Tab-separated table of C-alpha atoms in Angstrom:
chain	number	residue	atom	x	y	z
A	1	MET	CA	-152.525	-48.185	-81.987
A	2	THR	CA	-153.193	-49.744	-85.399
A	3	SER	CA	-153.891	-48.486	-88.885
A	4	PRO	CA	-157.514	-47.404	-89.574
A	5	SER	CA	-159.712	-49.519	-91.770
A	6	THR	CA	-162.986	-47.546	-91.917
A	7	SER	CA	-164.454	-46.488	-95.247
A	8	HIS	CA	-164.439	-42.728	-94.525
A	9	GLU	CA	-160.767	-42.598	-93.507
A	10	ASP	CA	-159.602	-41.270	-96.870
A	11	ILE	CA	-161.955	-38.278	-96.734
A	12	THR	CA	-160.832	-37.308	-93.253
A	13	LEU	CA	-157.123	-37.798	-93.938
A	14	ASN	CA	-157.415	-35.724	-97.122
A	15	LEU	CA	-158.902	-32.870	-95.113
A	16	ILE	CA	-155.983	-32.691	-92.650
A	17	PRO	CA	-153.400	-31.123	-95.025
A	18	ARG	CA	-155.980	-28.552	-96.123
A	19	CYS	CA	-156.342	-27.031	-92.683
A	20	ARG	CA	-154.972	-23.482	-92.485
A	21	THR	CA	-156.393	-22.291	-89.161
A	22	LEU	CA	-156.604	-23.598	-85.633
A	23	GLY	CA	-160.389	-23.588	-85.847
A	24	ALA	CA	-160.353	-25.882	-88.881
A	25	LEU	CA	-157.811	-28.101	-87.173
A	26	LYS	CA	-160.081	-28.497	-84.136
A	27	GLN	CA	-162.970	-29.518	-86.436
A	28	ILE	CA	-160.796	-32.217	-88.008
A	29	HIS	CA	-159.711	-33.325	-84.547
A	30	GLY	CA	-163.353	-33.621	-83.563
A	31	ARG	CA	-164.046	-35.701	-86.640
A	32	LEU	CA	-161.177	-38.030	-85.751
A	33	LEU	CA	-162.630	-38.451	-82.264
A	34	THR	CA	-166.206	-39.129	-83.401
A	35	THR	CA	-165.162	-41.604	-86.113
A	36	GLY	CA	-162.707	-43.439	-83.882
A	37	LEU	CA	-159.759	-42.600	-86.142
A	38	SER	CA	-158.013	-40.899	-83.181
A	39	ARG	CA	-157.310	-44.385	-81.843
A	40	HIS	CA	-155.131	-45.169	-84.867
A	41	THR	CA	-151.497	-44.231	-85.244
A	42	PHE	CA	-151.411	-42.875	-88.787
A	43	PRO	CA	-154.273	-40.320	-88.562
A	44	ILE	CA	-153.141	-39.023	-85.160
A	45	SER	CA	-149.554	-38.677	-86.459
A	46	LYS	CA	-150.874	-36.542	-89.349
A	47	LEU	CA	-152.802	-34.442	-86.813
A	48	LEU	CA	-149.664	-33.977	-84.699
A	49	LEU	CA	-147.656	-32.853	-87.707
A	50	LEU	CA	-150.208	-30.234	-88.663
A	51	SER	CA	-151.005	-29.010	-85.152
A	52	SER	CA	-147.299	-28.546	-84.317
A	53	THR	CA	-147.222	-26.127	-87.283
A	54	LEU	CA	-150.390	-24.182	-86.381
A	55	SER	CA	-150.253	-24.323	-82.566
A	56	LEU	CA	-147.554	-26.130	-80.649
A	57	PRO	CA	-149.490	-25.927	-77.316
A	58	TYR	CA	-152.468	-27.601	-79.021
A	59	ALA	CA	-150.172	-30.293	-80.474
A	60	LEU	CA	-148.833	-31.024	-76.997
A	61	SER	CA	-152.323	-31.159	-75.550
A	62	VAL	CA	-153.357	-33.643	-78.258
A	63	PHE	CA	-150.271	-35.757	-77.637
A	64	HIS	CA	-150.691	-35.930	-73.884
A	65	ARG	CA	-154.263	-37.173	-74.283
A	66	ILE	CA	-153.054	-40.196	-76.220
A	67	ARG	CA	-153.101	-43.340	-74.136
A	68	ASN	CA	-149.785	-45.173	-74.322
A	69	PRO	CA	-148.269	-43.334	-77.303
A	70	SER	CA	-145.839	-45.377	-79.362
A	71	VAL	CA	-142.234	-44.409	-79.963
A	72	PHE	CA	-143.316	-43.622	-83.542
A	73	LEU	CA	-145.624	-40.869	-82.236
A	74	PHE	CA	-142.911	-39.579	-79.903
A	75	ASN	CA	-140.512	-39.438	-82.808
A	76	THR	CA	-143.094	-37.769	-85.036
A	77	LEU	CA	-143.707	-34.956	-82.574
A	78	ILE	CA	-140.026	-34.478	-81.724
A	79	SER	CA	-139.048	-34.348	-85.407
A	80	SER	CA	-141.891	-31.974	-86.221
A	81	VAL	CA	-141.072	-29.528	-83.431
A	82	VAL	CA	-137.401	-29.411	-84.423
A	83	SER	CA	-138.006	-29.075	-88.163
A	84	ILE	CA	-140.583	-26.309	-87.719
A	85	HIS	CA	-139.289	-24.429	-84.699
A	86	GLY	CA	-135.566	-25.176	-84.825
A	87	SER	CA	-133.769	-24.864	-81.517
A	88	SER	CA	-136.253	-22.389	-80.007
A	89	HIS	CA	-138.135	-25.205	-78.252
A	90	THR	CA	-135.290	-27.578	-77.428
A	91	HIS	CA	-136.575	-27.807	-73.861
A	92	ILE	CA	-139.812	-29.314	-75.162
A	93	VAL	CA	-138.160	-32.031	-77.260
A	94	ILE	CA	-135.805	-32.902	-74.379
A	95	SER	CA	-138.871	-33.155	-72.129
A	96	LEU	CA	-140.561	-35.465	-74.651
A	97	TYR	CA	-137.416	-37.594	-74.772
A	98	SER	CA	-137.418	-37.784	-70.980
A	99	GLU	CA	-140.939	-39.157	-71.164
A	100	VAL	CA	-139.681	-41.893	-73.491
A	101	LEU	CA	-136.964	-42.797	-71.015
A	102	CYS	CA	-139.470	-42.922	-68.146
A	103	SER	CA	-141.980	-45.063	-70.029
A	104	ARG	CA	-142.114	-48.820	-69.492
A	105	ASP	CA	-143.738	-49.450	-72.871
A	106	VAL	CA	-141.511	-47.547	-75.304
A	107	ARG	CA	-137.834	-47.473	-75.969
A	108	PRO	CA	-135.877	-44.921	-78.083
A	109	ASN	CA	-134.796	-46.126	-81.489
A	110	ALA	CA	-132.604	-44.891	-84.333
A	111	PHE	CA	-135.302	-42.425	-85.484
A	112	THR	CA	-135.423	-40.751	-82.075
A	113	TYR	CA	-131.956	-39.225	-82.041
A	114	PRO	CA	-131.200	-37.265	-85.273
A	115	SER	CA	-133.736	-34.521	-84.506
A	116	LEU	CA	-132.533	-34.317	-80.892
A	117	PHE	CA	-128.947	-33.848	-82.019
A	118	LYS	CA	-130.034	-31.159	-84.454
A	119	ALA	CA	-131.846	-29.251	-81.701
A	120	CYS	CA	-129.003	-29.557	-79.168
A	121	GLY	CA	-126.277	-28.609	-81.630
A	122	CYS	CA	-127.788	-25.219	-82.504
A	123	ASP	CA	-127.648	-23.765	-78.989
A	124	PRO	CA	-124.544	-23.884	-76.777
A	125	ARG	CA	-126.766	-24.146	-73.709
A	126	TRP	CA	-127.793	-27.633	-74.833
A	127	HIS	CA	-124.394	-28.984	-75.906
A	128	ARG	CA	-123.997	-30.839	-72.627
A	129	HIS	CA	-127.322	-32.608	-73.196
A	130	GLY	CA	-126.224	-33.541	-76.727
A	131	ARG	CA	-123.134	-35.267	-75.344
A	132	SER	CA	-125.364	-37.171	-72.948
A	133	LEU	CA	-127.494	-38.267	-75.880
A	134	HIS	CA	-124.354	-39.684	-77.503
A	135	ALA	CA	-123.891	-41.862	-74.458
A	136	HIS	CA	-127.527	-42.937	-74.680
A	137	ILE	CA	-126.963	-44.157	-78.217
A	138	LEU	CA	-124.285	-46.480	-76.950
A	139	LYS	CA	-126.705	-47.692	-74.276
A	140	PHE	CA	-129.925	-48.099	-76.232
A	141	LEU	CA	-128.846	-48.892	-79.798
A	142	ASP	CA	-126.809	-51.854	-80.926
A	143	HIS	CA	-124.182	-51.463	-83.610
A	144	GLU	CA	-126.557	-52.438	-86.390
A	145	SER	CA	-129.208	-49.936	-85.265
A	146	CYS	CA	-126.718	-47.091	-85.268
A	147	ASP	CA	-127.206	-46.433	-88.954
A	148	ARG	CA	-125.861	-43.639	-91.109
A	149	PHE	CA	-128.711	-41.311	-90.165
A	150	VAL	CA	-127.807	-41.503	-86.517
A	151	LEU	CA	-124.120	-40.999	-87.323
A	152	ALA	CA	-125.039	-38.089	-89.595
A	153	GLY	CA	-126.926	-36.521	-86.682
A	154	LEU	CA	-123.849	-36.939	-84.483
A	155	VAL	CA	-121.634	-35.422	-87.171
A	156	GLY	CA	-123.899	-32.384	-87.410
A	157	PHE	CA	-124.039	-32.012	-83.629
A	158	TYR	CA	-120.266	-32.111	-83.080
A	159	ALA	CA	-119.669	-29.862	-86.098
A	160	ASN	CA	-121.997	-27.242	-84.606
A	161	CYS	CA	-120.232	-27.627	-81.248
A	162	GLY	CA	-116.916	-26.858	-82.875
A	163	LYS	CA	-115.590	-30.364	-82.184
A	164	LEU	CA	-114.413	-30.850	-85.739
A	165	GLY	CA	-112.064	-33.713	-84.931
A	166	VAL	CA	-114.844	-35.761	-83.366
A	167	ALA	CA	-117.199	-34.892	-86.247
A	168	ARG	CA	-114.624	-36.039	-88.790
A	169	THR	CA	-113.980	-39.322	-86.992
A	170	LEU	CA	-117.707	-40.070	-87.017
A	171	PHE	CA	-118.031	-38.945	-90.614
A	172	ASP	CA	-115.328	-41.369	-91.693
A	173	ARG	CA	-117.374	-44.227	-90.165
A	174	ILE	CA	-120.247	-43.601	-92.616
A	175	SER	CA	-119.828	-45.865	-95.623
A	176	GLU	CA	-121.965	-43.793	-98.016
A	177	PRO	CA	-122.638	-40.300	-96.623
A	178	ASP	CA	-125.550	-38.470	-98.197
A	179	LEU	CA	-125.186	-34.986	-99.633
A	180	ALA	CA	-126.428	-33.249	-96.505
A	181	THR	CA	-123.737	-34.960	-94.394
A	182	TRP	CA	-121.019	-34.110	-96.914
A	183	ASN	CA	-122.154	-30.484	-96.812
A	184	THR	CA	-122.141	-30.484	-93.014
A	185	VAL	CA	-118.487	-31.509	-92.874
A	186	LEU	CA	-117.428	-29.208	-95.740
A	187	THR	CA	-119.172	-26.277	-94.077
A	188	ALA	CA	-117.648	-27.069	-90.716
A	189	TYR	CA	-114.091	-27.000	-92.120
A	190	THR	CA	-114.908	-23.786	-93.997
A	191	ARG	CA	-116.197	-22.217	-90.792
A	192	VAL	CA	-112.855	-22.943	-89.095
A	193	GLY	CA	-110.971	-21.438	-92.029
A	194	ASP	CA	-113.145	-18.325	-91.919
A	195	ALA	CA	-112.628	-17.929	-88.161
A	196	TYR	CA	-108.841	-18.186	-88.256
A	197	GLY	CA	-108.076	-17.023	-91.766
A	198	ASP	CA	-104.422	-17.410	-92.581
A	199	GLY	CA	-103.892	-18.978	-89.158
A	200	ASP	CA	-105.641	-22.181	-90.235
A	201	LEU	CA	-104.969	-22.784	-93.900
A	202	GLY	CA	-105.106	-26.517	-93.252
A	203	SER	CA	-108.877	-26.449	-92.697
A	204	SER	CA	-109.485	-24.695	-96.014
A	205	ALA	CA	-107.117	-27.107	-97.799
A	206	GLU	CA	-109.037	-29.986	-96.249
A	207	VAL	CA	-112.228	-28.648	-97.861
A	208	LEU	CA	-110.608	-29.005	-101.305
A	209	GLN	CA	-109.512	-32.586	-100.535
A	210	LEU	CA	-112.921	-33.555	-99.195
A	211	PHE	CA	-114.634	-31.973	-102.179
A	212	GLY	CA	-112.485	-34.018	-104.516
A	213	LYS	CA	-113.364	-37.170	-102.571
A	214	MET	CA	-117.058	-36.288	-102.803
A	215	GLN	CA	-116.745	-35.858	-106.569
A	216	ARG	CA	-115.276	-39.319	-106.846
A	217	SER	CA	-118.316	-40.748	-105.064
A	218	SER	CA	-120.936	-42.094	-107.420
A	219	SER	CA	-123.811	-41.569	-104.961
A	220	VAL	CA	-123.772	-37.773	-104.532
A	221	LYS	CA	-123.203	-34.689	-106.645
A	222	PRO	CA	-122.267	-31.257	-105.297
A	223	ASN	CA	-125.034	-28.702	-104.921
A	224	GLU	CA	-125.088	-24.967	-104.138
A	225	VAL	CA	-124.221	-25.551	-100.443
A	226	SER	CA	-121.210	-27.655	-101.432
A	227	LEU	CA	-119.992	-24.958	-103.821
A	228	VAL	CA	-120.315	-22.219	-101.199
A	229	ALA	CA	-118.047	-24.214	-98.885
A	230	LEU	CA	-115.572	-24.809	-101.725
A	231	ILE	CA	-115.503	-21.185	-102.871
A	232	LYS	CA	-115.006	-19.883	-99.335
A	233	ALA	CA	-112.114	-22.296	-98.835
A	234	CYS	CA	-110.566	-21.175	-102.118
A	235	THR	CA	-110.894	-17.560	-100.952
A	236	ASN	CA	-109.078	-18.322	-97.714
A	237	ILE	CA	-106.093	-19.969	-99.403
A	238	GLY	CA	-106.095	-17.984	-102.683
A	239	ALA	CA	-106.808	-21.030	-104.837
A	240	PHE	CA	-107.987	-19.101	-107.886
A	241	TRP	CA	-108.338	-21.889	-110.440
A	242	GLU	CA	-110.221	-24.173	-108.089
A	243	GLY	CA	-112.644	-21.351	-107.248
A	244	PHE	CA	-113.001	-20.507	-110.948
A	245	TRP	CA	-113.743	-24.189	-111.623
A	246	ALA	CA	-116.537	-24.029	-109.014
A	247	HIS	CA	-118.090	-21.122	-110.922
A	248	VAL	CA	-117.909	-23.029	-114.200
A	249	TYR	CA	-119.378	-26.124	-112.542
A	250	LEU	CA	-122.280	-24.011	-111.315
A	251	ILE	CA	-123.048	-22.770	-114.808
A	252	LYS	CA	-122.599	-26.115	-116.590
A	253	ASN	CA	-124.843	-27.949	-114.177
A	254	ASN	CA	-127.560	-25.273	-114.155
A	255	LEU	CA	-127.283	-24.734	-110.444
A	256	ASN	CA	-128.860	-21.670	-108.857
A	257	LEU	CA	-126.829	-18.473	-108.517
A	258	ASN	CA	-128.526	-17.704	-105.213
A	259	GLN	CA	-127.513	-15.131	-102.669
A	260	PHE	CA	-125.168	-17.475	-100.829
A	261	VAL	CA	-123.288	-18.646	-103.930
A	262	GLY	CA	-123.229	-15.172	-105.421
A	263	THR	CA	-121.933	-13.545	-102.270
A	264	SER	CA	-119.162	-16.149	-101.996
A	265	LEU	CA	-118.163	-15.680	-105.626
A	266	ILE	CA	-118.102	-11.872	-105.331
A	267	ASP	CA	-115.867	-12.081	-102.258
A	268	PHE	CA	-113.660	-14.715	-103.920
A	269	TYR	CA	-113.078	-12.762	-107.146
A	270	ALA	CA	-112.538	-9.454	-105.349
A	271	LYS	CA	-109.904	-10.911	-103.019
A	272	CYS	CA	-108.194	-12.638	-105.926
A	273	GLY	CA	-107.874	-9.295	-107.737
A	274	CYS	CA	-110.530	-9.974	-110.371
A	275	LEU	CA	-112.880	-7.128	-109.565
A	276	ASN	CA	-114.415	-7.184	-113.056
A	277	LEU	CA	-115.502	-10.803	-112.570
A	278	ALA	CA	-116.896	-9.968	-109.120
A	279	ARG	CA	-118.952	-7.180	-110.665
A	280	GLN	CA	-120.186	-9.490	-113.431
A	281	VAL	CA	-121.423	-11.990	-110.843
A	282	PHE	CA	-123.075	-9.203	-108.898
A	283	ASP	CA	-124.853	-7.812	-111.975
A	284	LYS	CA	-126.082	-11.271	-113.104
A	285	MET	CA	-127.610	-12.250	-109.797
A	286	PRO	CA	-131.409	-12.416	-110.115
A	287	HIS	CA	-131.926	-11.585	-106.447
A	288	ARG	CA	-129.516	-9.617	-104.289
A	289	ASP	CA	-129.769	-9.313	-100.523
A	290	THR	CA	-127.846	-7.170	-98.034
A	291	SER	CA	-124.975	-9.681	-97.850
A	292	CYS	CA	-124.475	-9.508	-101.639
A	293	TYR	CA	-124.234	-5.715	-101.524
A	294	ASN	CA	-121.861	-5.898	-98.537
A	295	ALA	CA	-119.553	-8.222	-100.489
A	296	MET	CA	-119.563	-5.946	-103.545
A	297	ILE	CA	-118.915	-2.824	-101.463
A	298	ARG	CA	-116.079	-4.554	-99.644
A	299	GLY	CA	-114.590	-5.734	-102.923
A	300	LEU	CA	-114.607	-2.213	-104.308
A	301	ALA	CA	-113.115	-0.916	-101.056
A	302	ILE	CA	-110.259	-3.416	-101.251
A	303	HIS	CA	-109.340	-1.955	-104.625
A	304	GLY	CA	-109.560	1.626	-103.401
A	305	LEU	CA	-112.691	2.468	-105.358
A	306	GLY	CA	-114.466	4.445	-102.699
A	307	HIS	CA	-116.764	6.387	-105.062
A	308	GLU	CA	-117.948	3.200	-106.734
A	309	ALA	CA	-118.500	1.605	-103.295
A	310	LEU	CA	-120.654	4.564	-102.257
A	311	GLU	CA	-122.682	4.204	-105.445
A	312	VAL	CA	-123.427	0.585	-104.695
A	313	TYR	CA	-124.326	1.534	-101.101
A	314	GLU	CA	-126.719	4.232	-102.306
A	315	LYS	CA	-128.246	1.856	-104.847
A	316	MET	CA	-128.845	-0.662	-102.077
A	317	ILE	CA	-130.624	1.960	-99.973
A	318	SER	CA	-132.710	3.148	-102.915
A	319	ARG	CA	-133.954	-0.405	-103.496
A	320	GLY	CA	-135.356	-0.595	-100.000
A	321	LEU	CA	-132.841	-3.048	-98.551
A	322	ILE	CA	-132.027	-2.513	-94.885
A	323	PRO	CA	-128.293	-2.096	-94.206
A	324	ASP	CA	-126.837	-4.120	-91.349
A	325	ASP	CA	-123.828	-3.556	-89.126
A	326	ALA	CA	-121.512	-5.007	-91.774
A	327	THR	CA	-122.886	-2.637	-94.422
A	328	PHE	CA	-121.901	0.419	-92.413
A	329	LEU	CA	-118.497	-1.050	-91.613
A	330	VAL	CA	-117.547	-1.828	-95.216
A	331	THR	CA	-118.885	1.498	-96.512
A	332	ILE	CA	-117.102	3.672	-93.957
A	333	SER	CA	-113.997	1.577	-94.524
A	334	ALA	CA	-114.247	2.162	-98.281
A	335	CYS	CA	-114.433	5.902	-97.612
A	336	SER	CA	-111.441	5.660	-95.281
A	337	HIS	CA	-109.218	4.019	-97.878
A	338	SER	CA	-110.204	6.507	-100.560
A	339	GLY	CA	-109.881	9.710	-98.543
A	340	LEU	CA	-113.640	10.368	-98.641
A	341	VAL	CA	-113.818	11.740	-95.139
A	342	GLU	CA	-117.014	13.779	-95.367
A	343	GLU	CA	-118.815	10.964	-97.179
A	344	GLY	CA	-117.692	8.510	-94.497
A	345	LEU	CA	-118.895	10.857	-91.762
A	346	GLY	CA	-122.246	11.088	-93.542
A	347	VAL	CA	-122.594	7.303	-93.524
A	348	PHE	CA	-121.700	7.155	-89.846
A	349	HIS	CA	-124.276	9.826	-88.933
A	350	SER	CA	-126.899	7.956	-90.941
A	351	ILE	CA	-126.555	4.849	-88.760
A	352	LYS	CA	-128.639	6.474	-86.043
A	353	GLY	CA	-130.074	9.431	-87.891
A	354	ALA	CA	-131.573	7.660	-90.918
A	355	HIS	CA	-131.778	4.044	-89.713
A	356	GLY	CA	-132.391	4.434	-85.991
A	357	VAL	CA	-129.582	2.095	-84.948
A	358	GLU	CA	-127.066	2.855	-82.250
A	359	PRO	CA	-123.502	2.645	-83.620
A	360	LYS	CA	-121.412	-0.101	-82.064
A	361	VAL	CA	-117.806	0.095	-80.965
A	362	GLU	CA	-116.735	-1.345	-84.353
A	363	HIS	CA	-118.422	1.551	-86.129
A	364	TYR	CA	-116.648	4.064	-83.893
A	365	GLY	CA	-113.404	2.196	-84.633
A	366	CYS	CA	-113.941	2.661	-88.385
A	367	LEU	CA	-114.735	6.326	-87.792
A	368	VAL	CA	-111.488	6.797	-85.845
A	369	ASP	CA	-109.621	5.071	-88.676
A	370	LEU	CA	-111.314	7.334	-91.213
A	371	LEU	CA	-110.366	10.500	-89.369
A	372	GLY	CA	-106.952	9.240	-88.325
A	373	ARG	CA	-105.907	8.404	-91.888
A	374	ALA	CA	-106.885	11.927	-92.896
A	375	GLY	CA	-104.777	13.426	-90.100
A	376	ARG	CA	-107.794	14.705	-88.229
A	377	LEU	CA	-106.573	13.310	-84.934
A	378	LYS	CA	-108.106	15.990	-82.723
A	379	GLU	CA	-111.537	15.252	-84.165
A	380	ALA	CA	-110.945	11.517	-83.769
A	381	GLU	CA	-110.009	12.069	-80.134
A	382	GLU	CA	-113.220	14.032	-79.562
A	383	TRP	CA	-115.279	11.177	-80.962
A	384	ILE	CA	-113.462	8.741	-78.679
A	385	GLU	CA	-114.208	10.920	-75.648
A	386	LYS	CA	-117.947	11.030	-76.349
A	387	MET	CA	-118.406	7.384	-77.210
A	388	PRO	CA	-121.263	5.842	-75.178
A	389	MET	CA	-119.217	2.694	-74.601
A	390	LYS	CA	-115.653	2.027	-73.521
A	391	PRO	CA	-113.162	2.037	-76.447
A	392	ASN	CA	-111.563	-1.346	-77.035
A	393	ALA	CA	-107.928	-2.132	-77.689
A	394	LYS	CA	-108.411	-2.339	-81.443
A	395	LEU	CA	-109.765	1.178	-81.566
A	396	TRP	CA	-106.943	2.554	-79.460
A	397	ARG	CA	-104.444	0.727	-81.649
A	398	SER	CA	-105.955	2.331	-84.757
A	399	PHE	CA	-105.640	5.748	-83.054
A	400	LEU	CA	-102.032	4.985	-82.079
A	401	GLY	CA	-101.256	3.911	-85.630
A	402	ALA	CA	-102.681	7.182	-86.982
A	403	ALA	CA	-100.646	9.137	-84.431
A	404	THR	CA	-97.551	7.266	-85.576
A	405	ILE	CA	-98.141	8.052	-89.251
A	406	HIS	CA	-98.711	11.743	-88.514
A	407	GLY	CA	-96.054	12.088	-85.848
A	408	ASP	CA	-98.479	13.177	-83.120
A	409	LEU	CA	-96.490	12.206	-80.029
A	410	GLU	CA	-98.969	13.626	-77.504
A	411	ARG	CA	-101.941	11.633	-78.779
A	412	GLY	CA	-99.778	8.614	-79.343
A	413	GLN	CA	-98.875	8.602	-75.685
A	414	ILE	CA	-102.576	8.858	-74.736
A	415	ALA	CA	-103.353	5.875	-76.907
A	416	GLN	CA	-100.379	3.951	-75.527
A	417	LYS	CA	-101.467	4.549	-71.940
A	418	ASN	CA	-104.925	3.170	-72.642
A	419	LEU	CA	-103.536	0.249	-74.614
A	420	LEU	CA	-101.183	-0.743	-71.807
A	421	GLY	CA	-104.181	-0.845	-69.465
A	422	LEU	CA	-106.024	-3.174	-71.841
A	423	GLU	CA	-103.172	-5.195	-73.346
A	424	PRO	CA	-99.988	-4.853	-71.287
A	425	GLU	CA	-98.360	-7.819	-73.024
A	426	ASN	CA	-99.055	-6.931	-76.642
A	427	GLY	CA	-95.781	-6.068	-78.373
A	428	ARG	CA	-97.443	-4.167	-81.223
A	429	ASN	CA	-98.387	-1.343	-78.862
A	430	TYR	CA	-94.794	-0.750	-77.736
A	431	VAL	CA	-93.503	-0.928	-81.301
A	432	LEU	CA	-95.936	1.700	-82.503
A	433	LEU	CA	-94.991	4.116	-79.725
A	434	SER	CA	-91.293	3.470	-80.429
A	435	ASN	CA	-91.918	4.412	-84.022
A	436	ILE	CA	-93.373	7.755	-82.950
A	437	TYR	CA	-90.371	8.465	-80.769
A	438	ALA	CA	-88.022	7.505	-83.580
A	439	GLY	CA	-89.888	9.792	-85.979
A	440	VAL	CA	-89.101	12.833	-83.809
A	441	ASP	CA	-85.551	11.695	-82.974
A	442	ARG	CA	-86.279	10.876	-79.323
A	443	TRP	CA	-83.968	7.897	-79.256
A	444	ASN	CA	-83.703	7.726	-75.477
A	445	ASP	CA	-87.478	7.231	-75.340
A	446	VAL	CA	-87.212	4.579	-78.034
A	447	GLU	CA	-84.737	2.716	-75.862
A	448	ARG	CA	-86.948	3.103	-72.788
A	449	ALA	CA	-89.925	1.657	-74.716
A	450	ARG	CA	-87.811	-1.336	-75.688
A	451	GLU	CA	-86.615	-1.816	-72.150
A	452	LEU	CA	-90.241	-1.683	-70.973
A	453	MET	CA	-91.020	-4.464	-73.426
A	454	LYS	CA	-88.259	-6.574	-71.986
A	455	THR	CA	-89.446	-5.875	-68.442
A	456	HIS	CA	-92.920	-7.184	-69.325
A	457	GLY	CA	-91.487	-10.111	-71.200
A	458	VAL	CA	-93.008	-8.883	-74.461
A	459	ASP	CA	-91.780	-9.892	-77.913
A	460	LYS	CA	-92.354	-7.821	-81.001
A	461	SER	CA	-95.042	-9.300	-83.278
A	462	PRO	CA	-93.939	-8.423	-86.805
A	463	GLY	CA	-96.065	-7.896	-89.846
A	464	ILE	CA	-99.396	-7.175	-88.152
A	465	SER	CA	-101.649	-4.337	-89.340
A	466	THR	CA	-102.546	-1.684	-86.774
A	467	ASN	CA	-105.559	-0.068	-88.432
A	468	TYR	CA	-109.129	-0.697	-87.459
A	469	SER	CA	-110.475	-0.826	-90.961
A	470	ILE	CA	-111.785	-4.180	-92.181
A	471	VAL	CA	-110.207	-3.500	-95.564
A	472	PRO	CA	-106.513	-4.502	-95.786
């Protein structure tokens, strides 16, 4: 295929971006066929881009009618499918890539792989194929062809796979990473810090070091995505001044206080004890989504302001926003930590009653925590008995913790029995039961619980919370 040279090419090409329906697209396609423009690479690539947006089956039918398509057209269609449809049609782009491999006339190049890595990295079912593609790079591309865009695609793929060490090694090979690649690595480290919390402070600290290195680079400047990663890392390690600097940088550089930045700042300030600053950010946000409200409710709950948390929850509902699972969790938890039992019960009942959603085991866990903290253990036990799913260990531990606080030996033993069935080697469960025995001066039973721990080879795990609530 070559570039068109006919006089009416401009008119036809100008019509392609204006198509909004499949019918109009077919008319343009017919014009390309009658004028001979369909034999040229550039017009047909524009048609493929548009048709993959309006009708992917039609785009594929157009493509498979092309005689001897070039690698450019293969790349165009692969890239378009991934950018428009994400990972939902990974099987199609892998199939197209297989056609490239089977063709005698085309060979994959550096532009073939970044979109393929993006598609494979988003779905664990395709991770194996992504690793095979890495091997293909070594086979089909020489060192000079493996440019920073290919490496950036590999970085994104391994970051999405959770292979952060591999992603970082590849990232360090890029002489001048672009902003998107910087953000990929920053976000990957932040994701690890979020997943493990205090158990992986090193990942969050690495975000701060990488951010400083990015600032020293003359080629890129942080954007909103970069700041979200930084703020989340600061939240994980309690780096207040660094997080505050990020907020100041946002304002000074006229960056957008979008939902992602705003939610991160609200969570950061609330966990650092600056609830007034969290509320200021919340109030100044031009657009607030469900995640923003969840962060504000959680922040109020952390500080024991259950009534204020309920007000924010009700304001969210009144504005037509749809609460998600996290909304119900943080709101019931706020009620639990403020002794608002009836209000918390009302929120729980509204999950199915008002919103038509079946409560999950986490919601039942928060309900048990709510009732258990209030000493309403019999009621909590009744809820456990009528749960439509099997209670998990976290829920039973919350119930055991409540029984310990209120000295209810009978229900504590029930919880302990179920916990031993689910987690026979968890030392926290034995310690909680021992505390109940000690509270009623049953020292022989305390000793037996400790001997049982030794029999199972269990060590006490100190300093771990036993409640189900998501609020500390």
